[in-house]
Amino acid sequence: MSAPQKTSAELAKEYGLKADEYAVILDRLGREPSPVELGVFSVMWSEHCSYKSSRKHLGKLPTKGPLVICGPGENAGVIDIGDGQACVFKMESHNHPSYIEPYQGAATGVGGIMRDVFTMGARPIALLNALRFGDPSHPKTRRLVEGVVAGIGGYGNCVGVPTVAGETNFHPGYNGNILVNAMCVGLADADKIFYSAAPSSGLPVVYFGSKTGRDGIHGATMASAEFDEDSDEKRPTVQVGDPFAEKLLIEATLELMASGAVAAIQDMGAAGLTSSTVEMAGKGGVGIELNLDMVPQREEGMSAYEMMLSESQERMLAILKPGREHDGERIFKKWGLDAATIGWTTDTGRMILKHKGETVCDVPLAPLFDDAPLYDRPHTKTPAAKHLQPGDVTAPTDYGVALKTLMSCPDMASKRWLWEQYDRHVMADTLADSATAADAGIVRVHGSKKALAVTSDCTPRYVFADPYEGGKQAVAEAWRNLTAVGADPIAITDNLNFGNPERPEIMGQIVGAIEGMAEACRALSFPVVSGNVSLYNETNGVAIPPTPTVGAVGILPDYDRRAGFGGVQAGDRILLVGESRGALGASLYLRELFRSEEGAPPPVDLSLEKKNGDFVRGLIKSGRVTQVHDLSDGGLIAGAAEMALASGVGISLTLDSGLAVHAELFGEDQARYLLAVPASAVAQIAHDAGLAGVIVSDLGGAGGDAIVVTDVLNVSLADLRQAHEGWLPAFMSGKA
C-alpha cells in the first residue's frame, strides 16, 4: 500500500509554519495552497527571510548618515568614500549549515556573502570572518574548526579575494551550535550601484550561473529552527559551493552591469529562486511569471517545488531592459555560464509559476513580501549582574603564571594556524591583515592614497551578563579598532546571533543588545547600513551565548598615516590613553584563572570613547604616533604583551595608580589605548592631552627581552611566545 498523502495543514507544520500562520495563508488565498505555494510561503515567512521576531526592534537602529548611500533593505549597505567611489559591505551567518557540514557550510557562507556585494555592482576586495566554536575538549570541536577553516580558505582563496581580518573564540555555550559569520567588502562607482526592485512590467527575467540541483532545499527553514539529536540528518539541506564558478559569475555579472542591460538584479541566496523572484517583483510593485521548464537543471526530473526551494550556489537572477537579451547571451557565453530567459515581469501583482504546461503556483505577492508575520514577542530583561569591586576578585598567587595562562587560553592564543590557510594578499592591495600587528585589516583603494579599514567585534560574555552594555561595547570596540589604525569610522553591518526568540529571556537579550547597539551607533555617528539576524541557535533547548557581531568599515584618507602595534622600538615610552578603574566583572581573567563568568561587564562611557578615540586618531593623522593598540580582552597587561610579542622587544611597566595590582593589570575598562612613542614626543602629547581633557599616563618603556611589571612579574618573551603560539597547533594535532 502507498503511504497516505499528507494534508496541507500537516505539510505546513512540517515546513515550519505555525497553525495561526497557516490560517493567515488560507485567509489570504481563500483556498488551500498547493504544495509549491505552501513551500513558497514557508520559506518567505521563515525567521531567516522575514525577520518576523526581530523586525519590530531592528527599526531602533540608526541607519542614516551623511555618507550613507544605501542602508538596510537591499543586498548590502553602501557608503560614500569620496572621489565618486563607494564601499559596499555586509555580514551574514551560515551557522546551522556549518555545524552540520563544516567545510561546505563555511565555504558557501563565503560565496553567499560575496554575491550580496557584487550584486550591488561592487567588486569584492576583502573578506572577514567571525567564528565561535565550542569547548576545545568537546569531541566535535576539533573537526568543526578544521572543516570551517578549510572551507573559508578553500573558497576565498580560489575566488581570489583576500581574507584580511576576523576573530575566533571558544566557549562551551557553542558546543551544540557554532557560529560562522562571514563579511565581504567591495568597491564600486557611487553612481553605478545596482538594486533589486523590478522597475516595470514586460521585462525579461534571466537566470544565469550554475545549474539548479537538489542541494540546499529548505535551507532557510532549517536555519530558522533549533537543533536536536537528529540534526546530522539535515545534511541534504546544506548547499555545495564551487568557487571557480563564483569567479566566473563575478566577472560575468560586472560585465553585464557595465553593458547597461541590467534593470534590476538579485542573487539567489536563502530560499533560492523563491526569494529572488518575490523580492524583485515585490519591491518593484509588479508581478512575475516564470516557466520553470526553462530553468537550467543539474538533475533530471526535478519538481517545481524542488526548483523553487533549491539553494544551489553561484546563481543570479537579472531583469533586463527591453531587447537587451542578446547582450546577456553574449556575455554568459563568453564566461561559460548557463543562462536562460525563464519569465517576464507582469502588471498583475501575482507570482505565477508554470511547469510542464500546468500552473503550479498563483499567489498574490503582497502577502509574501509585505504581509509576513510580525511578532512583538514577550521579553524579560536580563537580571542585573553584581558590579564587582577589585576586592571581590581573587589575586593570582603568581602573576607571571597568570599572564602565560591568559595569553595561551583558547580565546587569546595566536590564531596563526588558522589564518595561514587564508590567502591574505591576493589582489596586491592588502596593507594590514591577520598576520600584521594592527587592530583592523587595511586594504588599499587601488590607484589612490585611500584605504579601507575593516574589523569584526563582539564580546559575548559581556552581552550575556548585560545585553544592553554588551551591545554598546560591541559597537564601541569596533569603532575603537578602526580608530587604533588611524581610520575614520563610517558605518557598520551586524550579525545578530541568538537563541529561540519564543523564550522571553532570549527575546530580552535580543531587545537589550539592539537597544545598546543603537545608543552606541548614535553617540559615535556610526550608522548600521546592512545586517543579518540568526535566531534559533540552540540545541535541545540550550541557547548559545548572545552574540551580536559587529562588522565595521572606516576610511584612511592617506594610508601612509596609519598605525599598528608591531613596530615598538627599544627606548620608546609606553603611554596609556584613558583611565583604569579595574573592571574585572565578566573578564577573561576571571574566566580563565578562576572558571567564573560572574559580574557586570565594564560600563561603556560613549562620550569618553569618542573623546579618547578622536584624540588618538588625531595623533595618528598628524604622523606623531604609529604604534597604537586598543585595550580589551585581558586588559592592560595583555595589550602590552601583544605589543611586545609583535615587536620582538620587551616592555617594562611601573604601576602607581593606587588600584589593586590584579585589577590594574587585568581589568577590562573601556575607552583605552596603549601607545608606544619616542621619549622626545611624550611632553607634547601630554600637553595636547591636557588641552583635550584626555587622561594620558606614562607607564614605562620598551627594551630588553621580557615583559616586566616592577615588583610584580618578569616573563621572558621567549616563554610567553611559546605559550601564546603553541596552544592552537597543539590542539589541532590532538596534543593539547
mmCIF file with all atom_site columns, C-alpha atoms in Angstrom, residues 97-98 101-108 144 146-155:
data_model
loop_
_atom_site.group_PDB
_atom_site.id
_atom_site.type_symbol
_atom_site.label_atom_id
_atom_site.label_alt_id
_atom_site.label_comp_id
_atom_site.label_asym_id
_atom_site.label_entity_id
_atom_site.label_seq_id
_atom_site.pdbx_PDB_ins_code
_atom_site.Cartn_x
_atom_site.Cartn_y
_atom_site.Cartn_z
_atom_site.occupancy
_atom_site.B_iso_or_equiv
_atom_site.pdbx_formal_charge
_atom_site.auth_seq_id
_atom_site.auth_comp_id
_atom_site.auth_asym_id
_atom_site.auth_atom_id
_atom_site.pdbx_PDB_model_num
ATOM 1  C CA . PRO A 1 97  ? 24.946 24.587 7.742  1.00 0.00 ? 97  PRO A CA 1
ATOM 2  C CA . SER A 1 98  ? 28.478 24.920 9.149  1.00 0.00 ? 98  SER A CA 1
ATOM 3  C CA . GLU A 1 101 ? 28.690 20.105 7.249  1.00 0.00 ? 101 GLU A CA 1
ATOM 4  C CA . PRO A 1 102 ? 31.541 22.419 8.279  1.00 0.00 ? 102 PRO A CA 1
ATOM 5  C CA . TYR A 1 103 ? 33.510 22.599 5.016  1.00 0.00 ? 103 TYR A CA 1
ATOM 6  C CA . GLN A 1 104 ? 30.590 23.270 2.664  1.00 0.00 ? 104 GLN A CA 1
ATOM 7  C CA . GLY A 1 105 ? 28.687 25.314 5.241  1.00 0.00 ? 105 GLY A CA 1
ATOM 8  C CA . ALA A 1 106 ? 31.567 27.729 5.692  1.00 0.00 ? 106 ALA A CA 1
ATOM 9  C CA . ALA A 1 107 ? 32.535 27.752 2.013  1.00 0.00 ? 107 ALA A CA 1
ATOM 10 C CA . THR A 1 108 ? 29.037 28.591 0.822  1.00 0.00 ? 108 THR A CA 1
ATOM 11 C CA . LEU A 1 144 ? 34.452 21.652 13.217 1.00 0.00 ? 144 LEU A CA 1
ATOM 12 C CA . GLU A 1 146 ? 39.303 22.057 10.788 1.00 0.00 ? 146 GLU A CA 1
ATOM 13 C CA . GLY A 1 147 ? 36.345 21.918 8.397  1.00 0.00 ? 147 GLY A CA 1
ATOM 14 C CA . VAL A 1 148 ? 35.237 25.537 8.789  1.00 0.00 ? 148 VAL A CA 1
ATOM 15 C CA . VAL A 1 149 ? 38.734 26.974 8.359  1.00 0.00 ? 149 VAL A CA 1
ATOM 16 C CA . ALA A 1 150 ? 39.364 24.754 5.338  1.00 0.00 ? 150 ALA A CA 1
ATOM 17 C CA . GLY A 1 151 ? 36.032 25.820 3.827  1.00 0.00 ? 151 GLY A CA 1
ATOM 18 C CA . ILE A 1 152 ? 36.720 29.536 4.285  1.00 0.00 ? 152 ILE A CA 1
ATOM 19 C CA . GLY A 1 153 ? 40.218 29.227 2.854  1.00 0.00 ? 153 GLY A CA 1
ATOM 20 C CA . GLY A 1 154 ? 39.244 26.845 0.085  1.00 0.00 ? 154 GLY A CA 1
ATOM 21 C CA . TYR A 1 155 ? 36.523 29.135 -1.253 1.00 0.00 ? 155 TYR A CA 1
#
